[in-house]
Coordinates of C-alpha atoms in Angstrom, one line a residue:
M1 CA 110.8 88.5 108.0
A2 CA 112.6 91.9 106.9
I3 CA 111.9 93.1 103.5
R4 CA 114.9 94.1 101.7
T5 CA 114.9 96.6 98.9
S6 CA 117.0 96.9 95.8
A7 CA 119.3 99.4 94.9
A8 CA 116.7 101.0 92.3
A9 CA 114.2 101.4 95.4
R10 CA 116.7 103.2 97.4
A11 CA 117.1 105.5 94.3
A12 CA 113.4 106.0 94.5
A13 CA 113.7 106.8 98.0
L14 CA 116.1 109.3 97.4
S15 CA 114.2 110.9 94.8
L16 CA 111.5 110.9 97.3
G17 CA 113.5 113.0 99.6
L18 CA 113.9 115.6 96.7
L19 CA 110.2 115.9 96.3
L20 CA 109.8 117.0 100.0
A21 CA 109.9 120.6 98.4
P22 CA 106.7 120.6 96.5
P23 CA 107.0 121.0 92.9
L24 CA 106.7 124.9 91.6
A25 CA 103.6 124.2 90.3
A26 CA 102.3 123.3 93.9
T27 CA 103.9 126.4 95.6
V28 CA 102.2 129.3 93.5
V29 CA 98.4 129.9 93.3
G30 CA 97.5 130.1 89.8
S31 CA 97.0 133.5 88.4
L32 CA 93.6 134.7 87.7
V33 CA 94.8 136.4 84.5
S34 CA 93.2 139.7 83.8
P35 CA 93.2 141.6 80.5
A36 CA 96.6 141.5 78.9
G37 CA 99.3 143.5 80.7
A38 CA 97.3 143.5 84.0
E39 CA 98.4 142.4 87.3
P40 CA 97.2 138.8 88.2
A41 CA 93.8 138.9 90.1
A42 CA 94.4 138.1 94.0
P43 CA 93.1 134.9 95.0
T44 CA 89.9 134.7 97.0
S45 CA 89.6 133.3 100.5
E46 CA 88.2 130.1 98.6
Q47 CA 91.2 129.5 96.6
S48 CA 93.6 130.4 99.3
A49 CA 92.0 127.9 101.7
A50 CA 91.8 125.3 98.7
L51 CA 95.8 125.8 98.3
K52 CA 96.7 125.4 101.7
T53 CA 94.7 122.3 102.1
Y54 CA 96.3 120.7 99.1
D55 CA 99.7 121.8 100.4
N56 CA 99.3 120.2 103.7
A57 CA 97.6 116.7 102.1
L58 CA 100.9 116.8 99.9
K59 CA 103.5 117.1 102.4
N60 CA 101.6 114.5 104.6
F61 CA 101.3 111.9 101.5
V62 CA 105.4 112.5 101.2
S63 CA 105.6 112.1 104.9
I64 CA 103.9 108.8 105.2
L65 CA 105.7 107.5 102.2
R66 CA 109.0 108.2 103.6
Q67 CA 108.0 107.0 107.0
R68 CA 106.8 103.6 105.1
R69 CA 110.1 103.5 103.3
A70 CA 112.4 104.1 106.0
Q71 CA 110.5 101.4 108.2
I72 CA 111.2 98.9 104.9
D73 CA 114.6 99.7 104.3
A74 CA 115.5 99.5 108.3
G75 CA 113.7 96.1 108.5
Q76 CA 111.3 97.4 111.0
P77 CA 107.9 95.8 112.0
L78 CA 105.0 97.3 110.2
P79 CA 101.8 98.2 111.7
N80 CA 98.5 96.3 111.1
L81 CA 97.4 97.1 107.9
P82 CA 100.4 99.1 106.7
G83 CA 99.0 100.1 103.3
Q84 CA 95.6 102.0 104.8
A85 CA 97.5 104.9 106.1
I86 CA 99.4 105.4 102.3
Y87 CA 96.2 104.8 100.5
L88 CA 94.1 107.1 102.6
A89 CA 96.7 110.0 102.3
R90 CA 97.0 109.5 98.7
V91 CA 92.9 110.1 98.6
E92 CA 93.3 113.1 100.8
M93 CA 95.9 114.5 98.4
M94 CA 94.0 113.8 95.1
S95 CA 90.7 115.2 96.8
A96 CA 92.4 118.3 97.8
Y97 CA 93.7 118.8 94.3
K98 CA 90.6 118.1 92.8
D99 CA 89.1 120.6 95.4
L100 CA 91.8 123.4 94.6
T101 CA 91.2 122.8 91.0
D102 CA 87.5 123.1 91.3
A103 CA 88.2 126.5 93.0
L104 CA 90.9 127.5 90.6
P105 CA 90.4 125.9 86.9
S106 CA 93.7 127.6 85.9
R107 CA 95.5 125.1 88.1
I108 CA 94.6 122.1 86.1
G109 CA 97.6 121.2 84.2
R110 CA 99.1 118.5 81.7
S111 CA 97.6 114.9 81.4
S112 CA 100.0 112.5 83.5
R113 CA 101.2 109.0 82.1
L114 CA 99.2 107.4 84.8
G115 CA 95.9 108.1 83.2
I116 CA 94.7 110.2 85.8
P117 CA 92.3 113.1 85.0
P118 CA 94.6 116.1 85.0
A119 CA 91.7 118.1 87.5
Y120 CA 92.5 115.3 90.1
F121 CA 96.1 115.1 89.9
D122 CA 99.2 117.5 89.4
A123 CA 101.2 115.3 86.8
D124 CA 104.5 116.7 88.2
N125 CA 104.0 114.6 91.3
E126 CA 104.0 111.1 89.4
P127 CA 107.4 110.0 91.0
L128 CA 105.2 110.1 94.2
L129 CA 102.7 107.5 93.1
D130 CA 105.8 105.6 91.2
E131 CA 106.9 105.2 95.1
Y132 CA 103.4 104.4 96.2
R133 CA 103.0 101.4 94.2
K134 CA 106.6 100.3 94.8
L135 CA 105.8 100.2 98.8
F136 CA 102.6 98.2 98.0
D137 CA 104.5 95.6 95.9
L138 CA 106.7 95.0 99.0
M139 CA 104.0 94.9 101.5
E140 CA 101.8 92.8 99.6
A141 CA 104.6 90.5 98.8
P142 CA 103.5 86.6 98.8
P143 CA 104.2 84.7 101.8
A144 CA 106.6 81.9 102.1
G145 CA 105.5 78.8 100.7
A146 CA 103.0 80.4 98.2
Q147 CA 103.0 78.3 95.0
T148 CA 103.5 80.3 91.8
S149 CA 102.8 79.5 87.9
D150 CA 104.8 79.7 85.0
T151 CA 101.9 81.0 83.1
P152 CA 99.8 82.8 85.3
F153 CA 98.1 85.1 82.9
K154 CA 97.4 82.1 80.6
D155 CA 96.0 80.3 83.5
V156 CA 93.3 82.9 84.3
V157 CA 92.2 82.9 80.7
D158 CA 92.0 78.9 80.3
L159 CA 90.2 78.7 83.4
A160 CA 87.8 81.5 82.6
T161 CA 87.1 80.2 79.2
V162 CA 86.4 76.6 80.3
I163 CA 84.3 77.7 82.9
A164 CA 82.1 79.7 80.8
R165 CA 81.8 76.6 78.5
A166 CA 80.7 74.7 81.0
K167 CA 78.1 77.3 81.7
G168 CA 77.0 77.3 78.5
L169 CA 78.8 79.9 76.3
D170 CA 80.0 79.2 72.8
A171 CA 83.5 80.0 72.0
T172 CA 83.0 83.7 71.5
G173 CA 81.0 84.2 74.7
A174 CA 83.6 81.9 76.6
A175 CA 86.7 83.8 75.1
T176 CA 84.9 87.0 76.3
A177 CA 84.6 85.9 79.9
G178 CA 88.3 85.0 79.5
R179 CA 89.2 88.5 78.6
I180 CA 87.2 90.2 81.2
S181 CA 88.6 87.8 83.9
L182 CA 92.3 88.7 83.0
G183 CA 91.1 92.4 83.3
L184 CA 90.0 91.0 87.0
F185 CA 93.7 90.0 87.6
F186 CA 95.1 93.1 86.9
A187 CA 92.3 95.3 88.7
E188 CA 92.7 93.2 92.0
T189 CA 96.5 92.6 92.1
N190 CA 97.9 94.3 89.1
G191 CA 98.7 91.1 87.5
K192 CA 101.1 89.8 90.5
Q193 CA 100.3 86.3 91.5
N194 CA 99.5 85.3 95.1
A195 CA 99.5 88.7 96.5
G196 CA 99.1 89.8 100.1
N197 CA 97.1 92.6 101.0
A198 CA 98.3 95.8 102.6
R199 CA 94.8 97.2 103.6
S200 CA 92.9 94.0 104.5
N201 CA 93.6 90.9 106.7
T202 CA 90.9 89.0 104.9
Y203 CA 91.4 89.4 101.2
K204 CA 94.2 87.3 99.8
G205 CA 95.9 85.7 96.7
S206 CA 95.4 86.5 92.7
L207 CA 92.1 87.5 92.9
Q208 CA 91.7 88.5 96.4
T209 CA 89.1 86.6 98.1
G210 CA 88.4 85.8 101.7
P211 CA 88.2 82.5 103.2
S212 CA 84.6 81.9 103.0
E213 CA 84.6 82.8 99.1
D214 CA 87.4 80.4 98.4
R215 CA 85.6 77.4 100.0
N216 CA 82.3 78.4 98.1
G217 CA 84.3 78.2 95.0
Q218 CA 85.9 75.2 95.8
K219 CA 82.6 73.7 96.2
K220 CA 81.0 74.8 92.9
W221 CA 84.1 73.9 91.1
A222 CA 83.7 70.3 92.5
A223 CA 80.2 70.5 91.3
I224 CA 81.0 70.9 87.5
K225 CA 84.4 69.0 87.8
G226 CA 82.8 66.5 85.3
S227 CA 81.7 69.0 82.7
I228 CA 85.2 70.6 82.9
A229 CA 87.0 67.4 82.4
A230 CA 84.8 66.3 79.2
L231 CA 85.2 70.1 77.4
D232 CA 89.0 70.1 78.2
P233 CA 90.7 66.8 79.7
A234 CA 94.2 68.3 79.8
L235 CA 93.3 71.3 81.9
S236 CA 91.4 69.0 84.3
R237 CA 94.5 67.0 84.8
R238 CA 96.5 70.2 85.3
D239 CA 93.7 70.9 87.9
D240 CA 94.5 67.6 89.8
R241 CA 98.1 68.3 89.9
E242 CA 97.4 71.8 91.3
E243 CA 95.3 70.3 94.1
A244 CA 97.7 67.5 95.1
R245 CA 100.4 70.1 95.2
A246 CA 98.4 72.7 97.2
G247 CA 97.5 69.8 99.8
N248 CA 96.7 71.5 103.2
L249 CA 97.9 75.0 101.7
D250 CA 95.3 77.9 102.0
H251 CA 94.1 77.5 98.5
R252 CA 94.5 81.2 97.8
F253 CA 98.2 81.0 97.9
N254 CA 98.2 78.4 95.0
H255 CA 98.0 80.9 91.7
W256 CA 95.7 78.0 90.3
T257 CA 93.2 77.0 92.8
A258 CA 93.2 80.8 93.8
V259 CA 91.6 82.0 90.4
R260 CA 89.8 79.0 89.8
D261 CA 87.9 79.2 93.1
A262 CA 87.4 82.8 92.7
L263 CA 85.8 82.9 89.6
M264 CA 83.9 80.1 90.4
N265 CA 82.5 81.8 93.8
A266 CA 81.7 85.2 92.3
H267 CA 81.8 85.1 88.4
A268 CA 80.8 81.9 87.1
D269 CA 76.9 82.3 87.5
V270 CA 77.2 85.5 85.8
F271 CA 79.2 84.1 82.6
P272 CA 75.7 83.1 81.0
Q273 CA 74.9 86.7 80.7
V274 CA 78.3 87.7 79.1
P275 CA 76.6 87.9 75.6
A276 CA 73.9 90.2 76.9
I277 CA 76.3 92.2 78.8
A278 CA 78.7 92.6 75.7
K279 CA 75.8 94.1 73.6
A280 CA 75.0 96.8 76.4
L281 CA 78.6 97.5 76.9
P282 CA 80.2 97.3 73.9
D283 CA 83.4 98.5 75.1
P284 CA 85.8 95.7 76.6
I285 CA 87.2 97.9 79.4
D286 CA 83.5 98.6 80.5
Q287 CA 83.1 94.9 80.5
M288 CA 85.7 94.4 82.7
K289 CA 84.8 97.3 85.1
L290 CA 81.1 95.7 85.4
F291 CA 82.9 92.2 86.7
E292 CA 85.2 94.2 88.9
L293 CA 81.9 95.8 90.5
I294 CA 81.0 92.2 91.1
Q295 CA 84.0 92.2 93.3
I296 CA 83.1 95.2 94.9
I297 CA 79.4 95.6 95.2
P298 CA 78.0 92.0 94.1
S299 CA 74.3 92.2 94.9
P300 CA 73.6 95.7 93.5
T301 CA 75.5 94.7 90.4
K302 CA 73.5 91.5 89.9
A303 CA 70.2 93.5 90.3
A304 CA 71.3 95.9 88.0
L305 CA 72.2 93.0 85.1
K306 CA 68.3 91.6 86.0
S307 CA 66.7 95.1 85.8
G308 CA 66.5 95.4 82.2
N309 CA 68.3 98.6 82.2
L310 CA 71.8 98.1 83.2
V311 CA 73.4 101.4 82.6
G312 CA 70.3 103.5 83.8
Y313 CA 70.0 101.4 87.0
R314 CA 70.4 104.0 90.1
I315 CA 72.3 103.0 93.4
S316 CA 71.2 105.2 96.4
D317 CA 72.2 103.2 99.5
P318 CA 74.7 105.3 101.3
R319 CA 76.5 102.2 102.3
I320 CA 77.0 100.7 98.8
M321 CA 78.2 104.3 98.0
G322 CA 80.5 104.0 100.8
Y323 CA 81.7 100.5 99.3
L324 CA 82.5 102.4 96.1
R325 CA 84.2 105.3 97.8
N326 CA 86.3 102.7 99.7
N327 CA 87.4 101.5 96.2
S328 CA 88.5 105.0 94.7
V329 CA 85.0 105.5 92.8
F330 CA 83.4 108.9 93.7
A331 CA 86.4 109.1 96.3
F332 CA 88.3 112.4 95.3
G333 CA 86.8 115.9 96.3
R334 CA 84.1 117.3 97.9
A335 CA 81.8 117.3 94.9
D336 CA 82.5 113.5 94.0
R337 CA 82.0 112.8 97.7
A338 CA 78.9 114.5 97.8
K339 CA 76.8 112.3 95.3
S340 CA 74.3 110.2 97.5
S341 CA 73.5 108.4 94.2
A342 CA 74.8 107.1 90.7
T343 CA 73.6 105.2 87.7
F344 CA 75.8 102.4 86.7
R345 CA 76.7 104.3 83.7
E346 CA 78.0 107.0 85.9
I347 CA 80.1 104.5 88.2
L348 CA 81.5 103.0 85.3
D349 CA 82.8 106.1 84.0
A350 CA 83.6 107.1 87.5
M351 CA 86.1 104.0 87.6
W352 CA 89.1 105.9 85.7
L353 CA 91.8 104.5 87.9
F354 CA 91.0 101.2 86.7
N355 CA 91.6 102.5 82.9
A356 CA 95.3 101.7 83.0
K357 CA 95.0 98.1 84.7
F358 CA 92.5 97.1 82.0
E359 CA 94.5 98.7 79.1
Q360 CA 97.7 96.5 80.6
A361 CA 95.2 93.3 80.5
L362 CA 94.1 93.8 77.0
A363 CA 97.8 94.3 76.0
K364 CA 98.8 91.1 77.7
L365 CA 96.0 89.2 76.2
S366 CA 97.4 90.2 72.6
E367 CA 100.7 88.8 73.5
L368 CA 99.0 85.7 74.6
K369 CA 97.3 85.5 71.0
A370 CA 100.5 85.9 69.5
G371 CA 102.0 83.1 71.3
K372 CA 104.2 84.7 73.8
P373 CA 104.6 82.9 77.1
G374 CA 102.5 83.9 79.8

């Protein structure tokens, strides 16, 4: 079925066309300023090469954004994994900019409203990333027949909280588990329920699980359903209604069952460690990052939790480092990509692209606590 766009989206495409000409900051090599009144120093060959690479990467990113927008607006069939080429082009643009600012620190400009460190991104290009996000929202729209919830954010918090209680946590620990899980919802889908995945044919739904993970979560939920019913009869009745509603539907496309099964599959067994995690990582955003790492690199993260030295635990397996890079951690620029190992403290610090998502989650949680619908 053709994906239709709004007038606002068409306006975004027009502004994207205007961005084909790189902003002034992207066309002038930053001057190596000599003493006052002197001529700017000529760029070195390394600096010139870095600028050329960045200009080409920027043009390529603009080109693939325009191509995908045109395909969507025309209702044309999209390629398999239509988001992958855009994602890789964004990574290359940011990588090339980081290499440029490493070679020419004077090119580091103002901070962007997107929370990306200025050494990695030229804030003048914010509209490009706005369009990037809009395209992904279109390409990852829920399938026909997906079953939504009127309270998607509250559902995540309620399910995580009752699961944590069933796993033995007190009210404080369970509330922390609820907060962390809301962060996962924003990290995985920007808080969009029943999302598809433009970069994978396997991972789908509100918490982006695969079929086997969802089935495993269903089995684990069935094993504790009696405890859930005793702790929160109303929630248990809601669960019965959602199960009946889902019927033979892929559980990942009913928001309630998708969240429930995903939490049971990957996170419920870690919930008993939440008090110790909160002690080791007092920053709520660090706590969310750690649970996101359970999504990305589950075995090493669980090993780090068992090590007794969570933040100092070091990852050096090239395969695991590759998984991190595929999720925008140590992915940008030669210096980051050259890292062959990292401690969990370094990994958490490198997850800066997740910060804005987790801040959104904290803001939404504050709204829920204030009684706003959600």
